[in-house]
Amino acid sequence: MTTGPGDYADRVLDVVDRIPPGRVLTYGDVAELLGSGGPRQVGRVMATDGAAVAWWRVLRADGRHIERLQSRALEHFRVEGTPLLSGPGGFRVDLRAARWMPPPGLLGTW
DNA sequence: GTGCTGACACAGG
DNA sequence: ACCTGTGCCAGCA
């Protein structure tokens, strides 16, 4: 089928949309889930269209966002009860506990 | 066409 | 925990 340029962004947003509250994925996870593109591509999509979805549920591999978004993400995490770890630079998401394991077969529908 | 930039990841020091 | 360099790929000037 026609794989238009806009499809990638749509698929990224679609995945992000499925992340349950209190759970998270890294940019790399999303890219691997899609089977195409890479962390930077996912990041680019989020920077452009992230406002339309729960952007805070997609974070860097170290469990943090870029400094500019940290404070805003924290509010969401507190509300959703996302597992957090306190650290020197502030906080970071406990990826070991919060990383979302997508149910097998979920991607088969595409 | 060329080069810089970016909501990244990973290895080194 | 910090900073730096390298690999990655797409968008933009």
PDB file of N, CA and C in Angstrom, chain A residues 10-110:
ATOM      1  N   ASP A  10       1.897   9.518  11.617  1.00  0.00           N
ATOM      2  CA  ASP A  10       0.629   8.983  12.096  1.00  0.00           C
ATOM      3  C   ASP A  10       0.841   7.715  12.905  1.00  0.00           C
ATOM      4  N   ARG A  11       1.740   6.878  12.427  1.00  0.00           N
ATOM      5  CA  ARG A  11       1.987   5.628  13.143  1.00  0.00           C
ATOM      6  C   ARG A  11       2.639   5.885  14.494  1.00  0.00           C
ATOM      7  N   VAL A  12       3.555   6.840  14.509  1.00  0.00           N
ATOM      8  CA  VAL A  12       4.197   7.199  15.775  1.00  0.00           C
ATOM      9  C   VAL A  12       3.146   7.677  16.769  1.00  0.00           C
ATOM     10  N   LEU A  13       2.306   8.582  16.334  1.00  0.00           N
ATOM     11  CA  LEU A  13       1.279   9.127  17.214  1.00  0.00           C
ATOM     12  C   LEU A  13       0.305   8.039  17.638  1.00  0.00           C
ATOM     13  N   ASP A  14       0.066   7.103  16.757  1.00  0.00           N
ATOM     14  CA  ASP A  14      -0.846   6.011  17.058  1.00  0.00           C
ATOM     15  C   ASP A  14      -0.307   5.168  18.209  1.00  0.00           C
ATOM     16  N   VAL A  15       0.977   4.855  18.132  1.00  0.00           N
ATOM     17  CA  VAL A  15       1.609   4.062  19.196  1.00  0.00           C
ATOM     18  C   VAL A  15       1.560   4.814  20.516  1.00  0.00           C
ATOM     19  N   VAL A  16       1.948   6.078  20.478  1.00  0.00           N
ATOM     20  CA  VAL A  16       1.957   6.888  21.696  1.00  0.00           C
ATOM     21  C   VAL A  16       0.567   6.935  22.311  1.00  0.00           C
ATOM     22  N   ASP A  17      -0.416   6.957  21.451  1.00  0.00           N
ATOM     23  CA  ASP A  17      -1.797   7.016  21.889  1.00  0.00           C
ATOM     24  C   ASP A  17      -2.200   5.770  22.657  1.00  0.00           C
ATOM     25  N   ARG A  18      -1.524   4.670  22.396  1.00  0.00           N
ATOM     26  CA  ARG A  18      -1.881   3.395  23.040  1.00  0.00           C
ATOM     27  C   ARG A  18      -1.173   3.193  24.362  1.00  0.00           C
ATOM     28  N   ILE A  19      -0.173   4.010  24.681  1.00  0.00           N
ATOM     29  CA  ILE A  19       0.525   3.844  25.951  1.00  0.00           C
ATOM     30  C   ILE A  19      -0.441   4.169  27.085  1.00  0.00           C
ATOM     31  N   PRO A  20      -0.645   3.206  27.973  1.00  0.00           N
ATOM     32  CA  PRO A  20      -1.574   3.411  29.093  1.00  0.00           C
ATOM     33  C   PRO A  20      -1.021   4.439  30.070  1.00  0.00           C
ATOM     34  N   PRO A  21      -1.892   5.121  30.795  1.00  0.00           N
ATOM     35  CA  PRO A  21      -1.474   6.073  31.827  1.00  0.00           C
ATOM     36  C   PRO A  21      -0.589   5.385  32.852  1.00  0.00           C
ATOM     37  N   GLY A  22       0.419   6.078  33.304  1.00  0.00           N
ATOM     38  CA  GLY A  22       1.314   5.496  34.311  1.00  0.00           C
ATOM     39  C   GLY A  22       2.408   4.653  33.686  1.00  0.00           C
ATOM     40  N   ARG A  23       2.351   4.461  32.387  1.00  0.00           N
ATOM     41  CA  ARG A  23       3.377   3.699  31.686  1.00  0.00           C
ATOM     42  C   ARG A  23       4.090   4.600  30.698  1.00  0.00           C
ATOM     43  N   VAL A  24       5.285   4.192  30.283  1.00  0.00           N
ATOM     44  CA  VAL A  24       6.068   5.008  29.353  1.00  0.00           C
ATOM     45  C   VAL A  24       6.821   4.157  28.337  1.00  0.00           C
ATOM     46  N   LEU A  25       7.327   4.793  27.321  1.00  0.00           N
ATOM     47  CA  LEU A  25       8.200   4.154  26.337  1.00  0.00           C
ATOM     48  C   LEU A  25       9.323   5.128  26.019  1.00  0.00           C
ATOM     49  N   THR A  26      10.461   4.593  25.601  1.00  0.00           N
ATOM     50  CA  THR A  26      11.530   5.487  25.167  1.00  0.00           C
ATOM     51  C   THR A  26      11.370   5.721  23.670  1.00  0.00           C
ATOM     52  N   TYR A  27      12.042   6.743  23.174  1.00  0.00           N
ATOM     53  CA  TYR A  27      11.978   7.035  21.742  1.00  0.00           C
ATOM     54  C   TYR A  27      12.442   5.815  20.954  1.00  0.00           C
ATOM     55  N   GLY A  28      13.477   5.189  21.458  1.00  0.00           N
ATOM     56  CA  GLY A  28      14.002   4.014  20.778  1.00  0.00           C
ATOM     57  C   GLY A  28      12.996   2.872  20.764  1.00  0.00           C
ATOM     58  N   ASP A  29      12.250   2.728  21.859  1.00  0.00           N
ATOM     59  CA  ASP A  29      11.245   1.672  21.931  1.00  0.00           C
ATOM     60  C   ASP A  29      10.199   1.859  20.849  1.00  0.00           C
ATOM     61  N   VAL A  30       9.733   3.085  20.709  1.00  0.00           N
ATOM     62  CA  VAL A  30       8.708   3.384  19.708  1.00  0.00           C
ATOM     63  C   VAL A  30       9.223   3.062  18.312  1.00  0.00           C
ATOM     64  N   ALA A  31      10.449   3.460  18.054  1.00  0.00           N
ATOM     65  CA  ALA A  31      11.040   3.197  16.739  1.00  0.00           C
ATOM     66  C   ALA A  31      11.129   1.699  16.481  1.00  0.00           C
ATOM     67  N   GLU A  32      11.523   0.968  17.489  1.00  0.00           N
ATOM     68  CA  GLU A  32      11.658  -0.476  17.308  1.00  0.00           C
ATOM     69  C   GLU A  32      10.298  -1.131  17.119  1.00  0.00           C
ATOM     70  N   LEU A  33       9.319  -0.605  17.816  1.00  0.00           N
ATOM     71  CA  LEU A  33       7.957  -1.119  17.688  1.00  0.00           C
ATOM     72  C   LEU A  33       7.448  -0.947  16.262  1.00  0.00           C
ATOM     73  N   LEU A  34       7.752   0.197  15.708  1.00  0.00           N
ATOM     74  CA  LEU A  34       7.307   0.481  14.339  1.00  0.00           C
ATOM     75  C   LEU A  34       8.105  -0.330  13.329  1.00  0.00           C
ATOM     76  N   GLY A  35       9.325  -0.658  13.689  1.00  0.00           N
ATOM     77  CA  GLY A  35      10.157  -1.430  12.777  1.00  0.00           C
ATOM     78  C   GLY A  35      10.789  -0.578  11.701  1.00  0.00           C
ATOM     79  N   SER A  36      10.665   0.721  11.829  1.00  0.00           N
ATOM     80  CA  SER A  36      11.299   1.594  10.843  1.00  0.00           C
ATOM     81  C   SER A  36      11.653   2.917  11.491  1.00  0.00           C
ATOM     82  N   GLY A  37      12.498   3.648  10.821  1.00  0.00           N
ATOM     83  CA  GLY A  37      12.949   4.912  11.376  1.00  0.00           C
ATOM     84  C   GLY A  37      13.862   4.681  12.549  1.00  0.00           C
ATOM     85  N   GLY A  38      14.082   5.685  13.346  1.00  0.00           N
ATOM     86  CA  GLY A  38      14.954   5.573  14.505  1.00  0.00           C
ATOM     87  C   GLY A  38      14.520   6.565  15.558  1.00  0.00           C
ATOM     88  N   PRO A  39      15.212   6.559  16.684  1.00  0.00           N
ATOM     89  CA  PRO A  39      14.883   7.439  17.804  1.00  0.00           C
ATOM     90  C   PRO A  39      14.765   8.896  17.374  1.00  0.00           C
ATOM     91  N   ARG A  40      15.645   9.329  16.536  1.00  0.00           N
ATOM     92  CA  ARG A  40      15.629  10.730  16.122  1.00  0.00           C
ATOM     93  C   ARG A  40      14.409  11.050  15.288  1.00  0.00           C
ATOM     94  N   GLN A  41      13.978  10.112  14.511  1.00  0.00           N
ATOM     95  CA  GLN A  41      12.779  10.330  13.696  1.00  0.00           C
ATOM     96  C   GLN A  41      11.565  10.441  14.594  1.00  0.00           C
ATOM     97  N   VAL A  42      11.513   9.566  15.585  1.00  0.00           N
ATOM     98  CA  VAL A  42      10.406   9.610  16.536  1.00  0.00           C
ATOM     99  C   VAL A  42      10.441  10.949  17.273  1.00  0.00           C
ATOM    100  N   GLY A  43      11.628  11.342  17.663  1.00  0.00           N
ATOM    101  CA  GLY A  43      11.783  12.620  18.357  1.00  0.00           C
ATOM    102  C   GLY A  43      11.314  13.781  17.504  1.00  0.00           C
ATOM    103  N   ARG A  44      11.619  13.711  16.251  1.00  0.00           N
ATOM    104  CA  ARG A  44      11.217  14.784  15.350  1.00  0.00           C
ATOM    105  C   ARG A  44       9.699  14.864  15.257  1.00  0.00           C
ATOM    106  N   VAL A  45       9.064  13.708  15.138  1.00  0.00           N
ATOM    107  CA  VAL A  45       7.604  13.672  15.064  1.00  0.00           C
ATOM    108  C   VAL A  45       6.999  14.250  16.336  1.00  0.00           C
ATOM    109  N   MET A  46       7.556  13.859  17.464  1.00  0.00           N
ATOM    110  CA  MET A  46       7.045  14.343  18.736  1.00  0.00           C
ATOM    111  C   MET A  46       7.223  15.844  18.873  1.00  0.00           C
ATOM    112  N   ALA A  47       8.330  16.348  18.391  1.00  0.00           N
ATOM    113  CA  ALA A  47       8.587  17.785  18.468  1.00  0.00           C
ATOM    114  C   ALA A  47       7.590  18.552  17.617  1.00  0.00           C
ATOM    115  N   THR A  48       7.165  17.906  16.523  1.00  0.00           N
ATOM    116  CA  THR A  48       6.262  18.575  15.581  1.00  0.00           C
ATOM    117  C   THR A  48       4.796  18.395  15.943  1.00  0.00           C
ATOM    118  N   ASP A  49       4.404  17.146  16.175  1.00  0.00           N
ATOM    119  CA  ASP A  49       2.990  16.849  16.417  1.00  0.00           C
ATOM    120  C   ASP A  49       2.716  16.282  17.795  1.00  0.00           C
ATOM    121  N   GLY A  50       3.703  16.275  18.643  1.00  0.00           N
ATOM    122  CA  GLY A  50       3.560  15.664  19.958  1.00  0.00           C
ATOM    123  C   GLY A  50       2.453  16.272  20.791  1.00  0.00           C
ATOM    124  N   ALA A  51       2.164  17.532  20.555  1.00  0.00           N
ATOM    125  CA  ALA A  51       1.158  18.222  21.353  1.00  0.00           C
ATOM    126  C   ALA A  51      -0.197  17.549  21.269  1.00  0.00           C
ATOM    127  N   ALA A  52      -0.418  16.781  20.214  1.00  0.00           N
ATOM    128  CA  ALA A  52      -1.717  16.149  19.992  1.00  0.00           C
ATOM    129  C   ALA A  52      -1.904  14.886  20.823  1.00  0.00           C
ATOM    130  N   VAL A  53      -0.835  14.402  21.421  1.00  0.00           N
ATOM    131  CA  VAL A  53      -0.939  13.153  22.185  1.00  0.00           C
ATOM    132  C   VAL A  53      -0.301  13.292  23.568  1.00  0.00           C
ATOM    133  N   ALA A  54      -0.231  12.169  24.299  1.00  0.00           N
ATOM    134  CA  ALA A  54       0.391  12.174  25.632  1.00  0.00           C
ATOM    135  C   ALA A  54       1.902  12.108  25.472  1.00  0.00           C
ATOM    136  N   TRP A  55       2.512  13.195  25.051  1.00  0.00           N
ATOM    137  CA  TRP A  55       3.947  13.258  24.743  1.00  0.00           C
ATOM    138  C   TRP A  55       4.832  12.890  25.916  1.00  0.00           C
ATOM    139  N   TRP A  56       4.336  13.168  27.129  1.00  0.00           N
ATOM    140  CA  TRP A  56       5.186  12.909  28.307  1.00  0.00           C
ATOM    141  C   TRP A  56       5.434  11.420  28.535  1.00  0.00           C
ATOM    142  N   ARG A  57       4.618  10.573  27.885  1.00  0.00           N
ATOM    143  CA  ARG A  57       4.820   9.125  28.060  1.00  0.00           C
ATOM    144  C   ARG A  57       5.919   8.584  27.152  1.00  0.00           C
ATOM    145  N   VAL A  58       6.522   9.449  26.363  1.00  0.00           N
ATOM    146  CA  VAL A  58       7.651   9.037  25.537  1.00  0.00           C
ATOM    147  C   VAL A  58       8.866   9.827  25.993  1.00  0.00           C
ATOM    148  N   LEU A  59       9.879   9.140  26.497  1.00  0.00           N
ATOM    149  CA  LEU A  59      11.028   9.844  27.024  1.00  0.00           C
ATOM    150  C   LEU A  59      12.343   9.248  26.580  1.00  0.00           C
ATOM    151  N   ARG A  60      13.391   9.915  26.984  1.00  0.00           N
ATOM    152  CA  ARG A  60      14.732   9.464  26.630  1.00  0.00           C
ATOM    153  C   ARG A  60      15.081   8.185  27.358  1.00  0.00           C
ATOM    154  N   ALA A  61      16.122   7.520  26.868  1.00  0.00           N
ATOM    155  CA  ALA A  61      16.517   6.221  27.417  1.00  0.00           C
ATOM    156  C   ALA A  61      16.967   6.333  28.869  1.00  0.00           C
ATOM    157  N   ASP A  62      17.282   7.511  29.340  1.00  0.00           N
ATOM    158  CA  ASP A  62      17.722   7.666  30.729  1.00  0.00           C
ATOM    159  C   ASP A  62      16.558   8.012  31.657  1.00  0.00           C
ATOM    160  N   GLY A  63      15.359   8.000  31.121  1.00  0.00           N
ATOM    161  CA  GLY A  63      14.183   8.235  31.948  1.00  0.00           C
ATOM    162  C   GLY A  63      13.864   9.695  32.187  1.00  0.00           C
ATOM    163  N   ARG A  64      14.433  10.564  31.353  1.00  0.00           N
ATOM    164  CA  ARG A  64      14.165  11.995  31.501  1.00  0.00           C
ATOM    165  C   ARG A  64      13.757  12.584  30.174  1.00  0.00           C
ATOM    166  N   HIS A  65      13.244  13.822  30.253  1.00  0.00           N
ATOM    167  CA  HIS A  65      12.940  14.577  29.044  1.00  0.00           C
ATOM    168  C   HIS A  65      13.996  15.647  28.910  1.00  0.00           C
ATOM    169  N   ILE A  66      13.937  16.397  27.835  1.00  0.00           N
ATOM    170  CA  ILE A  66      14.829  17.540  27.731  1.00  0.00           C
ATOM    171  C   ILE A  66      14.414  18.534  28.807  1.00  0.00           C
ATOM    172  N   GLU A  67      15.363  19.273  29.271  1.00  0.00           N
ATOM    173  CA  GLU A  67      15.160  20.162  30.406  1.00  0.00           C
ATOM    174  C   GLU A  67      13.891  21.006  30.294  1.00  0.00           C
ATOM    175  N   ARG A  68      13.612  21.462  29.092  1.00  0.00           N
ATOM    176  CA  ARG A  68      12.493  22.353  28.911  1.00  0.00           C
ATOM    177  C   ARG A  68      11.152  21.720  29.266  1.00  0.00           C
ATOM    178  N   LEU A  69      11.065  20.401  29.136  1.00  0.00           N
ATOM    179  CA  LEU A  69       9.780  19.728  29.349  1.00  0.00           C
ATOM    180  C   LEU A  69       9.680  19.040  30.696  1.00  0.00           C
ATOM    181  N   GLN A  70      10.788  18.951  31.395  1.00  0.00           N
ATOM    182  CA  GLN A  70      10.829  18.199  32.653  1.00  0.00           C
ATOM    183  C   GLN A  70       9.736  18.606  33.630  1.00  0.00           C
ATOM    184  N   SER A  71       9.630  19.905  33.894  1.00  0.00           N
ATOM    185  CA  SER A  71       8.672  20.359  34.904  1.00  0.00           C
ATOM    186  C   SER A  71       7.246  20.033  34.497  1.00  0.00           C
ATOM    187  N   ARG A  72       6.948  20.216  33.233  1.00  0.00           N
ATOM    188  CA  ARG A  72       5.581  19.974  32.789  1.00  0.00           C
ATOM    189  C   ARG A  72       5.265  18.483  32.831  1.00  0.00           C
ATOM    190  N   ALA A  73       6.252  17.668  32.474  1.00  0.00           N
ATOM    191  CA  ALA A  73       6.043  16.215  32.478  1.00  0.00           C
ATOM    192  C   ALA A  73       5.806  15.727  33.905  1.00  0.00           C
ATOM    193  N   LEU A  74       6.510  16.323  34.851  1.00  0.00           N
ATOM    194  CA  LEU A  74       6.380  15.904  36.248  1.00  0.00           C
ATOM    195  C   LEU A  74       4.944  15.992  36.731  1.00  0.00           C
ATOM    196  N   GLU A  75       4.253  17.042  36.337  1.00  0.00           N
ATOM    197  CA  GLU A  75       2.865  17.188  36.750  1.00  0.00           C
ATOM    198  C   GLU A  75       2.031  16.016  36.260  1.00  0.00           C
ATOM    199  N   HIS A  76       2.230  15.654  35.019  1.00  0.00           N
ATOM    200  CA  HIS A  76       1.476  14.529  34.453  1.00  0.00           C
ATOM    201  C   HIS A  76       1.828  13.233  35.160  1.00  0.00           C
ATOM    202  N   PHE A  77       3.108  13.033  35.417  1.00  0.00           N
ATOM    203  CA  PHE A  77       3.552  11.797  36.059  1.00  0.00           C
ATOM    204  C   PHE A  77       2.948  11.670  37.452  1.00  0.00           C
ATOM    205  N   ARG A  78       2.886  12.774  38.155  1.00  0.00           N
ATOM    206  CA  ARG A  78       2.311  12.741  39.500  1.00  0.00           C
ATOM    207  C   ARG A  78       0.853  12.347  39.438  1.00  0.00           C
ATOM    208  N   VAL A  79       0.137  12.908  38.482  1.00  0.00           N
ATOM    209  CA  VAL A  79      -1.286  12.596  38.335  1.00  0.00           C
ATOM    210  C   VAL A  79      -1.505  11.139  37.949  1.00  0.00           C
ATOM    211  N   GLU A  80      -0.673  10.630  37.059  1.00  0.00           N
ATOM    212  CA  GLU A  80      -0.846   9.261  36.569  1.00  0.00           C
ATOM    213  C   GLU A  80      -0.238   8.216  37.501  1.00  0.00           C
ATOM    214  N   GLY A  81       0.534   8.697  38.459  1.00  0.00           N
ATOM    215  CA  GLY A  81       1.167   7.755  39.387  1.00  0.00           C
ATOM    216  C   GLY A  81       2.297   6.987  38.758  1.00  0.00           C
ATOM    217  N   THR A  82       2.962   7.589  37.822  1.00  0.00           N
ATOM    218  CA  THR A  82       4.102   6.939  37.175  1.00  0.00           C
ATOM    219  C   THR A  82       5.249   6.774  38.170  1.00  0.00           C
ATOM    220  N   PRO A  83       5.838   5.574  38.213  1.00  0.00           N
ATOM    221  CA  PRO A  83       6.962   5.302  39.125  1.00  0.00           C
ATOM    222  C   PRO A  83       8.124   6.248  38.854  1.00  0.00           C
ATOM    223  N   LEU A  84       8.509   6.996  39.867  1.00  0.00           N
ATOM    224  CA  LEU A  84       9.599   7.950  39.692  1.00  0.00           C
ATOM    225  C   LEU A  84      10.758   7.641  40.626  1.00  0.00           C
ATOM    226  N   LEU A  85      11.930   8.078  40.223  1.00  0.00           N
ATOM    227  CA  LEU A  85      13.112   7.959  41.063  1.00  0.00           C
ATOM    228  C   LEU A  85      13.649   9.359  41.291  1.00  0.00           C
ATOM    229  N   SER A  86      13.950   9.683  42.535  1.00  0.00           N
ATOM    230  CA  SER A  86      14.509  10.999  42.803  1.00  0.00           C
ATOM    231  C   SER A  86      16.012  10.951  42.579  1.00  0.00           C
ATOM    232  N   GLY A  87      16.548  12.027  42.068  1.00  0.00           N
ATOM    233  CA  GLY A  87      17.982  12.053  41.796  1.00  0.00           C
ATOM    234  C   GLY A  87      18.528  13.456  41.947  1.00  0.00           C
ATOM    235  N   PRO A  88      19.798  13.615  41.739  1.00  0.00           N
ATOM    236  CA  PRO A  88      20.506  14.881  41.889  1.00  0.00           C
ATOM    237  C   PRO A  88      19.923  15.970  41.007  1.00  0.00           C
ATOM    238  N   GLY A  89      19.727  15.650  39.772  1.00  0.00           N
ATOM    239  CA  GLY A  89      19.241  16.652  38.832  1.00  0.00           C
ATOM    240  C   GLY A  89      17.746  16.851  38.894  1.00  0.00           C
ATOM    241  N   GLY A  90      17.075  16.215  39.840  1.00  0.00           N
ATOM    242  CA  GLY A  90      15.633  16.338  39.953  1.00  0.00           C
ATOM    243  C   GLY A  90      15.004  14.970  40.073  1.00  0.00           C
ATOM    244  N   PHE A  91      14.339  14.519  39.012  1.00  0.00           N
ATOM    245  CA  PHE A  91      13.722  13.194  39.070  1.00  0.00           C
ATOM    246  C   PHE A  91      13.938  12.495  37.740  1.00  0.00           C
ATOM    247  N   ARG A  92      13.672  11.207  37.739  1.00  0.00           N
ATOM    248  CA  ARG A  92      13.652  10.469  36.486  1.00  0.00           C
ATOM    249  C   ARG A  92      12.678   9.340  36.622  1.00  0.00           C
ATOM    250  N   VAL A  93      12.087   8.936  35.522  1.00  0.00           N
ATOM    251  CA  VAL A  93      11.113   7.859  35.546  1.00  0.00           C
ATOM    252  C   VAL A  93      11.833   6.541  35.787  1.00  0.00           C
ATOM    253  N   ASP A  94      11.240   5.707  36.623  1.00  0.00           N
ATOM    254  CA  ASP A  94      11.797   4.372  36.863  1.00  0.00           C
ATOM    255  C   ASP A  94      11.429   3.475  35.690  1.00  0.00           C
ATOM    256  N   LEU A  95      12.285   3.471  34.694  1.00  0.00           N
ATOM    257  CA  LEU A  95      12.001   2.704  33.480  1.00  0.00           C
ATOM    258  C   LEU A  95      11.798   1.224  33.772  1.00  0.00           C
ATOM    259  N   ARG A  96      12.559   0.713  34.718  1.00  0.00           N
ATOM    260  CA  ARG A  96      12.463  -0.710  35.037  1.00  0.00           C
ATOM    261  C   ARG A  96      11.028  -1.081  35.405  1.00  0.00           C
ATOM    262  N   ALA A  97      10.328  -0.156  36.041  1.00  0.00           N
ATOM    263  CA  ALA A  97       8.968  -0.448  36.495  1.00  0.00           C
ATOM    264  C   ALA A  97       7.900   0.130  35.573  1.00  0.00           C
ATOM    265  N   ALA A  98       8.220   1.231  34.906  1.00  0.00           N
ATOM    266  CA  ALA A  98       7.184   1.935  34.149  1.00  0.00           C
ATOM    267  C   ALA A  98       7.177   1.624  32.655  1.00  0.00           C
ATOM    268  N   ARG A  99       8.224   0.988  32.166  1.00  0.00           N
ATOM    269  CA  ARG A  99       8.268   0.727  30.724  1.00  0.00           C
ATOM    270  C   ARG A  99       7.114  -0.167  30.289  1.00  0.00           C
ATOM    271  N   TRP A 100       6.404   0.274  29.289  1.00  0.00           N
ATOM    272  CA  TRP A 100       5.228  -0.453  28.822  1.00  0.00           C
ATOM    273  C   TRP A 100       5.621  -1.607  27.908  1.00  0.00           C
ATOM    274  N   MET A 101       5.123  -2.796  28.228  1.00  0.00           N
ATOM    275  CA  MET A 101       5.333  -3.950  27.367  1.00  0.00           C
ATOM    276  C   MET A 101       4.104  -4.106  26.496  1.00  0.00           C
ATOM    277  N   PRO A 102       4.171  -3.734  25.240  1.00  0.00           N
ATOM    278  CA  PRO A 102       3.024  -3.851  24.341  1.00  0.00           C
ATOM    279  C   PRO A 102       2.605  -5.301  24.162  1.00  0.00           C
ATOM    280  N   PRO A 103       1.309  -5.581  24.303  1.00  0.00           N
ATOM    281  CA  PRO A 103       0.784  -6.933  24.136  1.00  0.00           C
ATOM    282  C   PRO A 103       1.071  -7.450  22.740  1.00  0.00           C
ATOM    283  N   PRO A 104       1.526  -8.701  22.630  1.00  0.00           N
ATOM    284  CA  PRO A 104       1.813  -9.299  21.334  1.00  0.00           C
ATOM    285  C   PRO A 104       0.552  -9.350  20.495  1.00  0.00           C
ATOM    286  N   GLY A 105       0.694  -9.076  19.227  1.00  0.00           N
ATOM    287  CA  GLY A 105      -0.480  -9.121  18.365  1.00  0.00           C
ATOM    288  C   GLY A 105      -1.089  -7.750  18.168  1.00  0.00           C
ATOM    289  N   LEU A 106      -0.711  -6.841  19.003  1.00  0.00           N
ATOM    290  CA  LEU A 106      -1.245  -5.490  18.891  1.00  0.00           C
ATOM    291  C   LEU A 106      -0.851  -4.867  17.558  1.00  0.00           C
ATOM    292  N   LEU A 107       0.383  -5.143  17.178  1.00  0.00           N
ATOM    293  CA  LEU A 107       0.878  -4.559  15.939  1.00  0.00           C
ATOM    294  C   LEU A 107       0.456  -5.358  14.721  1.00  0.00           C
ATOM    295  N   GLY A 108      -0.096  -6.516  14.953  1.00  0.00           N
ATOM    296  CA  GLY A 108      -0.469  -7.369  13.834  1.00  0.00           C
ATOM    297  C   GLY A 108      -1.642  -6.812  13.054  1.00  0.00           C
ATOM    298  N   THR A 109      -2.394  -5.939  13.701  1.00  0.00           N
ATOM    299  CA  THR A 109      -3.582  -5.393  13.053  1.00  0.00           C
ATOM    300  C   THR A 109      -3.241  -4.411  11.949  1.00  0.00           C
ATOM    301  N   TRP A 110      -1.972  -3.980  11.927  1.00  0.00           N
ATOM    302  CA  TRP A 110      -1.618  -3.055  10.851  1.00  0.00           C
ATOM    303  C   TRP A 110      -1.245  -3.888   9.670  1.00  0.00           C
TER     304      TRP A 110
END
